[in-house]
Short mmCIF file of C-alpha atoms in Angstrom, two decimals:
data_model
loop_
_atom_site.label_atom_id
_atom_site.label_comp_id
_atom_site.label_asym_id
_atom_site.label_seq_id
_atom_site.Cartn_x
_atom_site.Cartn_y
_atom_site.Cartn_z
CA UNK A 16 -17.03 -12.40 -34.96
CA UNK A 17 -15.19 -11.24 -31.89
CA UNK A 18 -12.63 -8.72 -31.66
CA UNK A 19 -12.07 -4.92 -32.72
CA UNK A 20 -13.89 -3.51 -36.12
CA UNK A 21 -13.70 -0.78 -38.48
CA UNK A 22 -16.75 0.78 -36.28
CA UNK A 23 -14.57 0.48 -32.74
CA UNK A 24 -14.20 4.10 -31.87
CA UNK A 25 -11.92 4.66 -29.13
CA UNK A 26 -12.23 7.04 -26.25
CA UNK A 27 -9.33 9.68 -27.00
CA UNK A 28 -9.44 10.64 -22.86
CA UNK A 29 -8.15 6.72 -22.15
CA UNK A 30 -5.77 6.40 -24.60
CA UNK A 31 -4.48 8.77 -22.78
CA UNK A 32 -4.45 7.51 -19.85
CA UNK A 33 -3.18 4.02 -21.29
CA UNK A 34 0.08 6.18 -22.50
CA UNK A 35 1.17 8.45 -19.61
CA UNK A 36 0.21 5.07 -17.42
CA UNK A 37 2.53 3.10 -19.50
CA UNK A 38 5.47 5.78 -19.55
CA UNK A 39 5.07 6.81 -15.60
CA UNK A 40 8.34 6.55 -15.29
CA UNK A 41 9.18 9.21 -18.10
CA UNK A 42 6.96 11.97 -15.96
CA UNK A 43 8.00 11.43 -12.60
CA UNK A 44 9.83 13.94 -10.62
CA UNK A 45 10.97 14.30 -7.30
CA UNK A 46 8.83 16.78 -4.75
CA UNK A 47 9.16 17.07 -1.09
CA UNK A 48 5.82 15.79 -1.28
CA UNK A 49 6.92 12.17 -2.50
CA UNK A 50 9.89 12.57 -0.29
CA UNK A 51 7.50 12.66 2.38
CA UNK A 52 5.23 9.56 1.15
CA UNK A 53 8.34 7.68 -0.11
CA UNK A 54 9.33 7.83 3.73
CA UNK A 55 6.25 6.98 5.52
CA UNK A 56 5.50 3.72 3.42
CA UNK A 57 9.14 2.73 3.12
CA UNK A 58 10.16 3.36 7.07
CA UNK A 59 7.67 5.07 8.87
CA UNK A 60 4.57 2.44 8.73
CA UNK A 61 6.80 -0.97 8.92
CA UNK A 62 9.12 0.60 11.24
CA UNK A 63 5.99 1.29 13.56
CA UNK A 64 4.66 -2.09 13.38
CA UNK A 65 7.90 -3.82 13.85
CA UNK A 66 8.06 -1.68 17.25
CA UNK A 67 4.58 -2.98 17.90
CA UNK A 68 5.32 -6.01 17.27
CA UNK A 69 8.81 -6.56 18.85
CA UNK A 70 7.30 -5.13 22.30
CA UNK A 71 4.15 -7.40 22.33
CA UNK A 72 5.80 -11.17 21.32
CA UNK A 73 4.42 -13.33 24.10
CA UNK A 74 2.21 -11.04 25.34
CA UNK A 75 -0.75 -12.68 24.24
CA UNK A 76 -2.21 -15.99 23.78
CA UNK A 77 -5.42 -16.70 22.51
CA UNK A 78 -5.32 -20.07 21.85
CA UNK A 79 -7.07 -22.59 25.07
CA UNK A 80 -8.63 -19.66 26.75
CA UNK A 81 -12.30 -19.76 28.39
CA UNK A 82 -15.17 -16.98 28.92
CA UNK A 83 -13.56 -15.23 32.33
CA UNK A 84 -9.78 -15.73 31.34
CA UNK A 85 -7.24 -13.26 30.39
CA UNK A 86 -5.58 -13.48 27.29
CA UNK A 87 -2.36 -11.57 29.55
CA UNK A 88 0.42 -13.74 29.36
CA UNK A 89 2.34 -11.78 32.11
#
């Protein structure tokens, strides 16, 4: 039949892992170091694209174009 047995032997090194996985939130501390990647993935990175995108709506169009044609709006 399927399922665990008395002749399952875990692996001590993931249980482990299973327990300080499931109680991250227990361990975690503040560093400048998460500071830093807090800020980059929170306002850095989308701020960036936003500004990418904001300045290049229009820009292009790539729908109806043919070999030789510039996808330039303006």
């Amino acid at each position: 039949m399927a399922g665990p047995n008395k002749s399952l032997i875990l692996d001590p090194a993931l249980q482990k892992y299973y327990e300080v996985n499931a109680n991250r939130y227990k361990y975690f501390r503040w560093t400048p170091r998460h500071a830093w990647f807090s800020f980059l993935y929170m306002a850095l990175i989308p701020g960036t694209l936003g500004y990418i995108a904001y300045n290049t709506e229009g820009k292009y169009d790539f729908r109806g174009k043919r070999r030789g044609d510039t996808i330039e709006e303006f």
